[in-house]
């Protein structure tokens, strides 16, 4: 069936949408059509053009001349498109990290997206606000009251409030007149909360709402989407029905080739020699952790949200206070009081939130790569910029970082390339121990494979890795062994090959007495 632009079976469509940046074609004649009441997933790797497409549809980035945007049966040239026109046409956007005010109530958060109703003397009409909020909560089936503090809501329901805030203009209208664009809505949600949100989205679509869904999580896409459009290198690969699709087929469409080894195996069998020994480690949620990290292995840490996985890594890096326990690094006492102590001993740490805790977003790629190593570039009080640049270019090549120039701000890079910069900063120091907290969060499948290739290259050179990943399937495939953290202690250690179903069961079952790592 040929693709057409406008008509009753079209909620949103774009045709001939292109965008050129500094002579580079970021988006090439895109055709995308979303039907009323469908969940349409937009997928692609880093640099595929999906972010550019969304920004153009939102009106915040101008497209190259010649394209068209259609809402229902109305078509507009890209030259007349703007944020105001997009909003008037019914487009609403919820971004990866929606602005939520946790200390305020649900009603107050919703009012931030519209306005506080006014009563006599210009005072806030709280009764009217609470009545309007109650109607919206009922319409979108959110288990809360207008006076519920946002902090009291589960994570998925906070995202749903952000959706309601975006869609509240349609309170008295048929939602089929609206088009909701969701950019990585589950990125910050724990696994248990994801299905709650997906089920809500299915319900919204069944009511007639059209949803454009962007996510790196392919299992979610297959669960919630009706159709899928894949972009690669700025061009549309195809639009296909989600029914009958597999993750393997989606990966092949996204990267352009089958990925048989998304999680590279160890080049060599890890040594039995202990690199790091942890005995009775206590602090925060940890009540006495015992584990051994072998030289050259990837040791996964499995645990539910709040189990202390991140605190364990931060404690090993000297960034979280210990109240007891003993650490041995290469058989010698190791007691880092600060991250500087850990770094000096050869321990590296990649935190979960790279943008907040690992990157200097407005600084260049080059400066982010050399951060923490500035002293090595000084000779007789002079900073050797040429050597820093040479090292930077070598790291960009060695660590598969895709940039135009190492002088560009790192905030302009994709999430996957930002993460590879953080990895490169540490790995070029050849650390003894590398602590990784959600290293592939928010990156596409191609970048994920490259990150694990870098990890395996490091273990082949003798680095030992402690890996925290929320997704049991990924943790199982990427690890040589997995330690299960529950109730503040390690309940068991599973030797490879590791099974994801087994990990899930072990994380959710009660602690077995006598279990030892």
Short mmCIF file of N, CA, C and O in Angstrom, two decimals, residues 261-268 270 293 296-301 423 434 436 438-440 448-457 459 463-483 494-500 503:
data_model
loop_
_atom_site.label_atom_id
_atom_site.label_comp_id
_atom_site.label_asym_id
_atom_site.label_seq_id
_atom_site.Cartn_x
_atom_site.Cartn_y
_atom_site.Cartn_z
N UNK A 261 26.87 -11.39 18.56
CA UNK A 261 27.63 -11.33 19.80
C UNK A 261 27.48 -9.95 20.42
O UNK A 261 28.43 -9.17 20.51
N UNK A 262 26.26 -9.64 20.84
CA UNK A 262 26.01 -8.34 21.46
C UNK A 262 26.77 -8.18 22.76
O UNK A 262 27.10 -7.07 23.17
N UNK A 263 27.06 -9.32 23.42
CA UNK A 263 27.81 -9.31 24.67
C UNK A 263 29.05 -10.17 24.48
O UNK A 263 29.01 -11.39 24.66
N UNK A 264 30.18 -9.58 24.07
CA UNK A 264 31.38 -10.37 23.78
C UNK A 264 31.82 -11.19 24.98
O UNK A 264 31.77 -10.73 26.13
N UNK A 265 32.25 -12.41 24.71
CA UNK A 265 32.74 -13.28 25.78
C UNK A 265 34.17 -12.89 26.14
O UNK A 265 34.84 -12.16 25.43
N UNK A 266 34.61 -13.39 27.29
CA UNK A 266 35.97 -13.13 27.73
C UNK A 266 36.96 -13.69 26.73
O UNK A 266 36.78 -14.80 26.19
N UNK A 267 38.01 -12.92 26.44
CA UNK A 267 39.05 -13.39 25.52
C UNK A 267 39.83 -14.53 26.16
O UNK A 267 40.19 -15.50 25.51
N UNK A 268 40.06 -14.41 27.43
CA UNK A 268 40.76 -15.44 28.19
C UNK A 268 39.93 -15.80 29.42
O UNK A 268 39.14 -15.00 29.91
N UNK A 270 39.14 -15.90 33.06
CA UNK A 270 39.64 -15.09 34.18
C UNK A 270 40.47 -15.93 35.16
O UNK A 270 40.22 -17.11 35.36
N UNK A 293 36.50 -10.53 43.97
CA UNK A 293 36.60 -10.18 42.56
C UNK A 293 37.91 -10.76 42.02
O UNK A 293 38.98 -10.44 42.52
N UNK A 296 40.77 -10.03 36.07
CA UNK A 296 40.37 -10.17 34.69
C UNK A 296 38.95 -10.64 34.47
O UNK A 296 38.58 -10.99 33.34
N UNK A 297 38.10 -10.63 35.50
CA UNK A 297 36.71 -11.08 35.32
C UNK A 297 35.74 -9.90 35.37
O UNK A 297 36.06 -8.81 35.83
N UNK A 298 34.52 -10.16 34.87
CA UNK A 298 33.40 -9.24 35.04
C UNK A 298 32.47 -9.87 36.06
O UNK A 298 31.85 -10.91 35.79
N UNK A 299 32.41 -9.28 37.24
CA UNK A 299 31.54 -9.76 38.31
C UNK A 299 30.31 -8.88 38.36
O UNK A 299 30.38 -7.70 38.68
N UNK A 300 29.16 -9.46 38.00
CA UNK A 300 27.92 -8.71 38.05
C UNK A 300 27.33 -8.67 39.45
O UNK A 300 27.52 -9.61 40.23
N UNK A 301 26.63 -7.58 39.75
CA UNK A 301 25.92 -7.44 41.02
C UNK A 301 24.43 -7.33 40.70
O UNK A 301 24.00 -6.36 40.07
N UNK A 423 34.12 6.18 29.72
CA UNK A 423 34.87 4.92 29.78
C UNK A 423 36.32 5.14 29.38
O UNK A 423 37.26 4.62 30.01
N UNK A 434 37.65 -1.71 37.79
CA UNK A 434 36.72 -0.77 37.16
C UNK A 434 35.32 -1.04 37.69
O UNK A 434 34.78 -2.13 37.53
N UNK A 436 31.42 -0.24 37.44
CA UNK A 436 30.49 0.26 36.43
C UNK A 436 29.06 0.20 36.95
O UNK A 436 28.55 -0.87 37.25
N UNK A 438 25.37 0.86 35.78
CA UNK A 438 24.47 1.04 34.64
C UNK A 438 25.21 1.68 33.45
O UNK A 438 24.82 2.73 32.94
N UNK A 439 26.28 1.04 32.95
CA UNK A 439 27.09 1.67 31.90
C UNK A 439 26.39 1.82 30.56
O UNK A 439 26.84 2.59 29.72
N UNK A 440 25.30 1.08 30.33
CA UNK A 440 24.62 1.16 29.03
C UNK A 440 23.24 1.82 29.14
O UNK A 440 22.44 1.74 28.21
N UNK A 448 25.80 -0.10 22.83
CA UNK A 448 25.89 -1.06 23.93
C UNK A 448 26.90 -2.15 23.62
O UNK A 448 27.74 -2.51 24.45
N UNK A 449 26.85 -2.68 22.40
CA UNK A 449 27.80 -3.72 21.99
C UNK A 449 29.22 -3.18 22.03
O UNK A 449 30.14 -3.86 22.51
N UNK A 450 29.42 -1.95 21.55
CA UNK A 450 30.76 -1.38 21.55
C UNK A 450 31.27 -1.15 22.96
O UNK A 450 32.47 -1.35 23.24
N UNK A 451 30.39 -0.75 23.88
CA UNK A 451 30.81 -0.56 25.28
C UNK A 451 31.27 -1.88 25.89
O UNK A 451 32.30 -1.94 26.57
N UNK A 452 30.53 -2.95 25.62
CA UNK A 452 30.95 -4.24 26.17
C UNK A 452 32.21 -4.78 25.49
O UNK A 452 32.99 -5.51 26.11
N UNK A 453 32.44 -4.40 24.25
CA UNK A 453 33.70 -4.75 23.61
C UNK A 453 34.86 -4.06 24.32
O UNK A 453 35.92 -4.67 24.53
N UNK A 454 34.66 -2.80 24.69
CA UNK A 454 35.70 -2.07 25.42
C UNK A 454 35.95 -2.69 26.79
O UNK A 454 37.10 -2.78 27.25
N UNK A 455 34.88 -3.13 27.43
CA UNK A 455 35.03 -3.77 28.75
C UNK A 455 35.83 -5.05 28.63
O UNK A 455 36.75 -5.32 29.42
N UNK A 456 35.52 -5.86 27.62
CA UNK A 456 36.23 -7.12 27.45
C UNK A 456 37.69 -6.91 27.03
O UNK A 456 38.57 -7.67 27.40
N UNK A 457 37.94 -5.85 26.28
CA UNK A 457 39.32 -5.53 25.93
C UNK A 457 40.10 -5.17 27.19
O UNK A 457 41.27 -5.56 27.35
N UNK A 459 39.42 -6.24 30.33
CA UNK A 459 39.65 -7.43 31.16
C UNK A 459 40.76 -8.29 30.57
O UNK A 459 41.51 -8.93 31.30
N UNK A 463 42.37 -5.79 33.74
CA UNK A 463 41.45 -5.05 34.59
C UNK A 463 40.33 -5.96 35.07
O UNK A 463 39.81 -6.79 34.31
N UNK A 464 39.93 -5.82 36.32
CA UNK A 464 38.81 -6.56 36.89
C UNK A 464 37.62 -5.62 37.01
O UNK A 464 37.79 -4.45 37.38
N UNK A 465 36.43 -6.12 36.70
CA UNK A 465 35.25 -5.26 36.58
C UNK A 465 34.14 -5.71 37.53
O UNK A 465 33.83 -6.91 37.61
N UNK A 466 33.55 -4.74 38.24
CA UNK A 466 32.33 -4.98 39.00
C UNK A 466 31.22 -4.24 38.26
O UNK A 466 31.29 -3.03 38.07
N UNK A 467 30.19 -4.98 37.85
CA UNK A 467 29.17 -4.45 36.95
C UNK A 467 27.79 -4.47 37.61
O UNK A 467 27.31 -5.51 38.03
N UNK A 468 27.15 -3.30 37.67
CA UNK A 468 25.77 -3.19 38.14
C UNK A 468 24.89 -2.84 36.94
O UNK A 468 25.11 -1.84 36.27
N UNK A 469 23.90 -3.70 36.66
CA UNK A 469 22.94 -3.48 35.58
C UNK A 469 21.58 -3.94 36.09
O UNK A 469 21.46 -5.02 36.69
N UNK A 470 20.54 -3.15 35.86
CA UNK A 470 19.21 -3.49 36.36
C UNK A 470 18.56 -4.63 35.58
O UNK A 470 17.79 -5.41 36.14
N UNK A 471 18.84 -4.71 34.27
CA UNK A 471 18.19 -5.69 33.42
C UNK A 471 18.85 -7.07 33.59
O UNK A 471 20.01 -7.26 33.23
N UNK A 472 18.13 -8.07 34.14
CA UNK A 472 18.74 -9.39 34.39
C UNK A 472 19.30 -10.04 33.13
O UNK A 472 20.36 -10.69 33.18
N UNK A 473 18.63 -9.87 31.99
CA UNK A 473 19.10 -10.49 30.75
C UNK A 473 20.46 -9.94 30.36
O UNK A 473 21.38 -10.69 30.01
N UNK A 474 20.62 -8.63 30.42
CA UNK A 474 21.90 -8.01 30.08
C UNK A 474 22.98 -8.40 31.08
O UNK A 474 24.11 -8.72 30.69
N UNK A 475 22.64 -8.38 32.35
CA UNK A 475 23.62 -8.74 33.39
C UNK A 475 24.10 -10.17 33.22
O UNK A 475 25.29 -10.46 33.35
N UNK A 476 23.16 -11.06 32.89
CA UNK A 476 23.51 -12.48 32.72
C UNK A 476 24.47 -12.67 31.55
O UNK A 476 25.45 -13.43 31.65
N UNK A 477 24.22 -12.00 30.45
CA UNK A 477 25.05 -12.18 29.26
C UNK A 477 26.41 -11.51 29.39
O UNK A 477 27.40 -11.97 28.81
N UNK A 478 26.46 -10.39 30.15
CA UNK A 478 27.69 -9.60 30.19
C UNK A 478 28.67 -10.04 31.28
O UNK A 478 29.82 -9.61 31.25
N UNK A 479 28.23 -10.89 32.21
CA UNK A 479 29.04 -11.22 33.39
C UNK A 479 29.63 -12.62 33.31
O UNK A 479 29.04 -13.53 32.72
N UNK A 480 30.79 -12.79 33.95
CA UNK A 480 31.37 -14.12 34.13
C UNK A 480 30.73 -14.81 35.32
O UNK A 480 30.49 -16.02 35.30
N UNK A 481 30.50 -14.04 36.37
CA UNK A 481 29.77 -14.52 37.55
C UNK A 481 28.86 -13.38 38.00
O UNK A 481 29.10 -12.22 37.68
N UNK A 482 27.83 -13.74 38.78
CA UNK A 482 26.93 -12.72 39.31
C UNK A 482 26.70 -12.97 40.79
O UNK A 482 26.32 -14.07 41.19
N UNK A 483 26.92 -11.91 41.60
CA UNK A 483 26.63 -11.97 43.03
C UNK A 483 25.26 -11.33 43.26
O UNK A 483 24.99 -10.24 42.75
N UNK A 494 26.43 -16.77 41.51
CA UNK A 494 26.12 -17.70 40.43
C UNK A 494 27.27 -17.71 39.45
O UNK A 494 27.63 -16.68 38.88
N UNK A 495 27.88 -18.89 39.24
CA UNK A 495 28.96 -19.02 38.27
C UNK A 495 28.38 -19.11 36.86
O UNK A 495 27.26 -19.57 36.65
N UNK A 496 29.17 -18.67 35.86
CA UNK A 496 28.73 -18.73 34.49
C UNK A 496 28.66 -20.14 33.96
O UNK A 496 29.32 -21.05 34.50
N UNK A 497 27.87 -20.38 32.90
CA UNK A 497 26.99 -19.39 32.27
C UNK A 497 25.81 -19.04 33.16
O UNK A 497 25.21 -19.91 33.79
N UNK A 498 25.48 -17.75 33.19
CA UNK A 498 24.44 -17.24 34.08
C UNK A 498 23.12 -17.19 33.33
O UNK A 498 23.06 -16.81 32.16
N UNK A 499 22.05 -17.55 34.00
CA UNK A 499 20.72 -17.55 33.40
C UNK A 499 19.89 -16.40 33.98
O UNK A 499 19.82 -16.22 35.21
N UNK A 500 19.27 -15.61 33.10
CA UNK A 500 18.52 -14.43 33.53
C UNK A 500 17.34 -14.80 34.42
O UNK A 500 17.03 -14.10 35.39
N UNK A 503 18.52 -15.48 37.89
CA UNK A 503 18.83 -14.23 38.61
C UNK A 503 17.57 -13.56 39.12
O UNK A 503 17.52 -13.09 40.26
#
